Amino acid sequence: MRKIGIRISFLLFLCLLAACSNETKVDNVLTNVELSDREKLLLASASDESFVFEFRAKDEYKQVSLWVDKYEFGKLTEEHIGRLTTEIEEKDLLILSISKIPLDEEMLIFNTIVGHGTSFSKVTAKQLSPTENQSIWGSNPLETIPISDQMVLATMCYAKGNGMSSLSSEFYMDIDNRISEMANYDVVYVLKSEFHQ
């Protein structure tokens, strides 16, 4: 298990270095980083899924928090999984990587990471994987996501049966008024972030 953590940390560190070349030009926004095929390959070798966002924040923002909330049939059941709050630079990356580890029961390993250049902060959390469920993953569809209060960056939805569809684009902009969209899923993990002054 320790080897997997070291491998994931090393590969994410490489992605931090490589993804820093995709610079966001507008202040106080996040963008979904377009990874090269090589970066995708490196991340895929250490995780089953990952979401990478770059942000550019003015000096008024000193910290960022990144975490996952868990919903079951549309009800919030667990908050702040893998919560990471850290000081930020003007330009940093936010990364969530998810790995499935088959043990006695299949586990999901969430790595929340904030970093820039050659340094990063990371928190790892474990969750029992929803068994015998299909999954669908999605990220905020906006090209640039304005920094605001709690922002929804990505989702991982699990349900039994066929015919799953992803959450609507509107869900990412207004989770409070679109929470009913999650009622048809056994489990939904929602990646959120918040910037602090």
mmCIF file of C-alpha atoms in Angstrom:
data_model
loop_
_atom_site.group_PDB
_atom_site.id
_atom_site.type_symbol
_atom_site.label_atom_id
_atom_site.label_comp_id
_atom_site.label_asym_id
_atom_site.label_seq_id
_atom_site.Cartn_x
_atom_site.Cartn_y
_atom_site.Cartn_z
ATOM 1 C CA MET A 1 0.000 0.000 0.000
ATOM 2 C CA ARG A 2 2.879 2.361 0.819
ATOM 3 C CA LYS A 3 4.452 1.697 -2.604
ATOM 4 C CA ILE A 4 1.199 2.679 -4.305
ATOM 5 C CA GLY A 5 1.105 5.959 -2.348
ATOM 6 C CA ILE A 6 4.705 6.762 -3.254
ATOM 7 C CA ARG A 7 4.061 5.940 -6.912
ATOM 8 C CA ILE A 8 0.933 8.092 -7.018
ATOM 9 C CA SER A 9 2.751 11.000 -5.327
ATOM 10 C CA PHE A 10 5.627 10.791 -7.801
ATOM 11 C CA LEU A 11 3.363 10.674 -10.851
ATOM 12 C CA LEU A 12 1.205 13.512 -9.584
ATOM 13 C CA PHE A 13 4.360 15.522 -8.954
ATOM 14 C CA LEU A 14 5.352 14.965 -12.596
ATOM 15 C CA CYS A 15 1.916 16.122 -13.725
ATOM 16 C CA LEU A 16 2.223 19.219 -11.561
ATOM 17 C CA LEU A 17 5.446 20.100 -13.321
ATOM 18 C CA ALA A 18 4.146 19.378 -16.790
ATOM 19 C CA ALA A 19 0.723 20.967 -16.357
ATOM 20 C CA CYS A 20 2.212 24.247 -15.149
ATOM 21 C CA SER A 21 2.945 25.053 -18.771
ATOM 22 C CA ASN A 22 -0.818 25.343 -19.459
ATOM 23 C CA GLU A 23 -1.193 28.783 -17.914
ATOM 24 C CA THR A 24 -4.519 30.397 -17.144
ATOM 25 C CA LYS A 25 -4.583 33.972 -18.458
ATOM 26 C CA VAL A 26 -7.583 35.455 -16.588
ATOM 27 C CA ASP A 27 -7.532 36.305 -12.870
ATOM 28 C CA ASN A 28 -9.818 34.649 -10.311
ATOM 29 C CA VAL A 29 -10.796 31.655 -12.417
ATOM 30 C CA LEU A 30 -10.173 27.941 -12.607
ATOM 31 C CA THR A 31 -9.739 26.033 -15.854
ATOM 32 C CA ASN A 32 -9.833 22.335 -16.569
ATOM 33 C CA VAL A 33 -6.257 21.475 -17.607
ATOM 34 C CA GLU A 34 -5.874 19.870 -21.025
ATOM 35 C CA LEU A 35 -3.350 17.126 -20.343
ATOM 36 C CA SER A 36 -1.008 15.787 -22.990
ATOM 37 C CA ASP A 37 -1.205 12.105 -23.899
ATOM 38 C CA ARG A 38 1.957 11.523 -21.878
ATOM 39 C CA GLU A 39 0.490 13.236 -18.786
ATOM 40 C CA LYS A 40 -2.708 11.205 -19.154
ATOM 41 C CA LEU A 41 -0.657 8.019 -19.391
ATOM 42 C CA LEU A 42 1.341 8.911 -16.265
ATOM 43 C CA LEU A 43 -1.809 9.644 -14.264
ATOM 44 C CA ALA A 44 -3.569 6.525 -15.571
ATOM 45 C CA SER A 45 -0.659 4.354 -14.438
ATOM 46 C CA ALA A 46 -1.199 5.481 -10.831
ATOM 47 C CA SER A 47 -4.937 6.161 -10.616
ATOM 48 C CA ASP A 48 -8.210 5.079 -12.167
ATOM 49 C CA GLU A 49 -9.463 8.614 -12.679
ATOM 50 C CA SER A 50 -8.190 12.115 -12.093
ATOM 51 C CA PHE A 51 -9.336 15.695 -12.416
ATOM 52 C CA VAL A 52 -6.803 18.495 -12.858
ATOM 53 C CA PHE A 53 -7.654 22.196 -12.604
ATOM 54 C CA GLU A 54 -5.406 25.222 -12.784
ATOM 55 C CA PHE A 55 -6.292 28.531 -11.192
ATOM 56 C CA ARG A 56 -5.053 32.083 -11.202
ATOM 57 C CA ALA A 57 -6.098 34.023 -8.099
ATOM 58 C CA LYS A 58 -5.357 37.628 -7.175
ATOM 59 C CA ASP A 59 -3.599 38.499 -3.937
ATOM 60 C CA GLU A 60 -6.908 38.776 -2.073
ATOM 61 C CA TYR A 61 -7.046 34.965 -1.897
ATOM 62 C CA LYS A 62 -4.566 33.427 0.538
ATOM 63 C CA GLN A 63 -5.834 29.844 0.902
ATOM 64 C CA VAL A 64 -7.842 27.207 -0.916
ATOM 65 C CA SER A 65 -9.773 24.206 0.377
ATOM 66 C CA LEU A 66 -10.393 21.099 -1.712
ATOM 67 C CA TRP A 67 -12.535 18.137 -0.611
ATOM 68 C CA VAL A 68 -15.122 15.523 -1.570
ATOM 69 C CA ASP A 69 -18.692 15.281 -0.235
ATOM 70 C CA LYS A 70 -20.646 12.013 -0.391
ATOM 71 C CA TYR A 71 -24.357 11.831 -1.234
ATOM 72 C CA GLU A 72 -26.543 8.723 -1.114
ATOM 73 C CA PHE A 73 -29.780 8.887 -3.106
ATOM 74 C CA GLY A 74 -29.495 12.687 -3.078
ATOM 75 C CA LYS A 75 -28.913 13.030 0.678
ATOM 76 C CA LEU A 76 -25.615 14.363 2.033
ATOM 77 C CA THR A 77 -24.152 11.540 4.166
ATOM 78 C CA GLU A 78 -20.499 12.519 4.587
ATOM 79 C CA GLU A 79 -18.778 15.886 4.286
ATOM 80 C CA HIS A 80 -15.207 16.999 3.720
ATOM 81 C CA ILE A 81 -13.670 13.658 2.740
ATOM 82 C CA GLY A 82 -9.958 14.229 2.227
ATOM 83 C CA ARG A 83 -10.299 17.939 3.007
ATOM 84 C CA LEU A 84 -7.147 19.892 2.289
ATOM 85 C CA THR A 85 -6.758 23.578 3.172
ATOM 86 C CA THR A 86 -3.463 25.191 2.273
ATOM 87 C CA GLU A 87 -1.759 28.464 1.429
ATOM 88 C CA ILE A 88 -1.680 29.242 -2.281
ATOM 89 C CA GLU A 89 0.436 31.017 -4.832
ATOM 90 C CA GLU A 90 -1.074 33.203 -7.532
ATOM 91 C CA LYS A 91 -1.106 30.214 -9.906
ATOM 92 C CA ASP A 92 -1.572 26.686 -8.598
ATOM 93 C CA LEU A 93 -3.102 23.358 -9.562
ATOM 94 C CA LEU A 94 -5.952 21.485 -7.891
ATOM 95 C CA ILE A 95 -5.910 17.720 -8.443
ATOM 96 C CA LEU A 96 -8.176 14.900 -7.363
ATOM 97 C CA SER A 97 -7.030 11.387 -8.215
ATOM 98 C CA ILE A 98 -9.078 8.298 -7.450
ATOM 99 C CA SER A 99 -7.734 4.752 -7.281
ATOM 100 C CA LYS A 100 -9.580 1.506 -6.697
ATOM 101 C CA ILE A 101 -7.673 -0.880 -4.439
ATOM 102 C CA PRO A 102 -8.996 -4.465 -4.251
ATOM 103 C CA LEU A 103 -8.580 -5.725 -0.672
ATOM 104 C CA ASP A 104 -11.106 -7.648 1.411
ATOM 105 C CA GLU A 105 -13.568 -5.015 0.238
ATOM 106 C CA GLU A 106 -12.778 -2.781 -2.681
ATOM 107 C CA MET A 107 -11.578 0.606 -1.498
ATOM 108 C CA LEU A 108 -11.549 3.979 -3.214
ATOM 109 C CA ILE A 109 -8.484 6.071 -2.435
ATOM 110 C CA PHE A 110 -9.006 9.835 -2.876
ATOM 111 C CA ASN A 111 -5.921 12.029 -3.177
ATOM 112 C CA THR A 112 -6.642 15.761 -2.963
ATOM 113 C CA ILE A 113 -3.650 17.818 -4.032
ATOM 114 C CA VAL A 114 -2.834 21.526 -4.309
ATOM 115 C CA GLY A 115 0.504 22.458 -5.799
ATOM 116 C CA HIS A 116 2.708 24.592 -7.957
ATOM 117 C CA GLY A 117 6.097 24.182 -9.538
ATOM 118 C CA THR A 118 8.010 21.689 -7.432
ATOM 119 C CA SER A 119 5.955 21.691 -4.222
ATOM 120 C CA PHE A 120 2.505 20.453 -3.292
ATOM 121 C CA SER A 121 0.232 19.615 -0.366
ATOM 122 C CA LYS A 122 -1.685 16.353 -0.344
ATOM 123 C CA VAL A 123 -4.322 14.558 1.740
ATOM 124 C CA THR A 124 -5.343 10.936 1.198
ATOM 125 C CA ALA A 125 -8.690 9.463 2.270
ATOM 126 C CA LYS A 126 -10.277 6.024 1.913
ATOM 127 C CA GLN A 127 -13.872 5.059 1.221
ATOM 128 C CA LEU A 128 -15.547 1.705 0.642
ATOM 129 C CA SER A 129 -16.312 1.451 -3.042
ATOM 130 C CA PRO A 130 -19.994 1.195 -3.969
ATOM 131 C CA THR A 131 -20.176 -2.507 -4.883
ATOM 132 C CA GLU A 132 -21.752 -3.910 -8.035
ATOM 133 C CA ASN A 133 -22.463 -0.433 -9.330
ATOM 134 C CA GLN A 134 -21.735 1.194 -12.640
ATOM 135 C CA SER A 135 -20.108 4.589 -12.564
ATOM 136 C CA ILE A 136 -20.076 7.746 -14.604
ATOM 137 C CA TRP A 137 -17.635 10.605 -14.033
ATOM 138 C CA GLY A 138 -17.895 14.226 -15.045
ATOM 139 C CA SER A 139 -16.286 17.610 -14.531
ATOM 140 C CA ASN A 140 -17.538 21.167 -14.576
ATOM 141 C CA PRO A 141 -18.227 21.938 -18.246
ATOM 142 C CA LEU A 142 -17.362 25.645 -18.086
ATOM 143 C CA GLU A 143 -14.222 26.623 -19.970
ATOM 144 C CA THR A 144 -13.358 29.037 -17.158
ATOM 145 C CA ILE A 145 -14.935 28.667 -13.718
ATOM 146 C CA PRO A 146 -15.128 31.985 -11.835
ATOM 147 C CA ILE A 147 -13.786 31.784 -8.282
ATOM 148 C CA SER A 148 -16.774 32.103 -5.969
ATOM 149 C CA ASP A 149 -18.067 30.479 -2.807
ATOM 150 C CA GLN A 150 -18.062 26.704 -2.820
ATOM 151 C CA MET A 151 -17.555 25.522 -6.376
ATOM 152 C CA VAL A 152 -18.447 22.105 -7.779
ATOM 153 C CA LEU A 153 -15.540 20.881 -9.890
ATOM 154 C CA ALA A 154 -16.291 17.215 -10.603
ATOM 155 C CA THR A 155 -18.620 14.316 -9.821
ATOM 156 C CA MET A 156 -18.377 10.537 -9.581
ATOM 157 C CA CYS A 157 -21.812 8.870 -9.767
ATOM 158 C CA TYR A 158 -22.544 5.222 -8.923
ATOM 159 C CA ALA A 159 -25.806 3.339 -9.552
ATOM 160 C CA LYS A 160 -27.054 -0.198 -10.079
ATOM 161 C CA GLY A 161 -28.514 -1.048 -13.457
ATOM 162 C CA ASN A 162 -28.147 0.317 -16.949
ATOM 163 C CA GLY A 163 -28.911 3.594 -18.635
ATOM 164 C CA MET A 164 -27.043 6.028 -16.436
ATOM 165 C CA SER A 165 -26.636 9.566 -17.682
ATOM 166 C CA SER A 166 -24.322 12.267 -16.404
ATOM 167 C CA LEU A 167 -25.475 15.164 -14.255
ATOM 168 C CA SER A 168 -26.601 18.280 -16.116
ATOM 169 C CA SER A 169 -24.342 21.268 -16.805
ATOM 170 C CA GLU A 170 -26.631 23.325 -14.580
ATOM 171 C CA PHE A 171 -25.872 21.020 -11.640
ATOM 172 C CA TYR A 172 -22.279 22.266 -11.524
ATOM 173 C CA MET A 173 -23.395 25.902 -11.409
ATOM 174 C CA ASP A 174 -26.179 25.537 -8.810
ATOM 175 C CA ILE A 175 -25.906 22.334 -6.759
ATOM 176 C CA ASP A 176 -28.292 23.594 -4.063
ATOM 177 C CA ASN A 177 -31.211 23.945 -6.497
ATOM 178 C CA ARG A 178 -30.271 20.870 -8.586
ATOM 179 C CA ILE A 179 -29.626 18.410 -5.757
ATOM 180 C CA SER A 180 -32.627 16.317 -6.829
ATOM 181 C CA GLU A 181 -30.573 15.185 -9.853
ATOM 182 C CA MET A 182 -28.586 12.949 -7.491
ATOM 183 C CA ALA A 183 -31.665 11.092 -6.177
ATOM 184 C CA ASN A 184 -31.407 8.389 -8.873
ATOM 185 C CA TYR A 185 -27.841 7.431 -7.911
ATOM 186 C CA ASP A 186 -26.864 5.114 -5.078
ATOM 187 C CA VAL A 187 -23.772 7.211 -4.355
ATOM 188 C CA VAL A 188 -22.426 10.478 -5.747
ATOM 189 C CA TYR A 189 -19.058 11.908 -4.746
ATOM 190 C CA VAL A 190 -18.815 15.649 -5.420
ATOM 191 C CA LEU A 191 -15.428 17.384 -5.626
ATOM 192 C CA LYS A 192 -15.680 20.916 -4.226
ATOM 193 C CA SER A 193 -13.306 23.807 -3.645
ATOM 194 C CA GLU A 194 -13.452 27.107 -1.842
ATOM 195 C CA PHE A 195 -11.033 30.033 -1.832
ATOM 196 C CA HIS A 196 -10.372 32.009 1.348
ATOM 197 C CA GLN A 197 -9.195 35.577 1.799
#
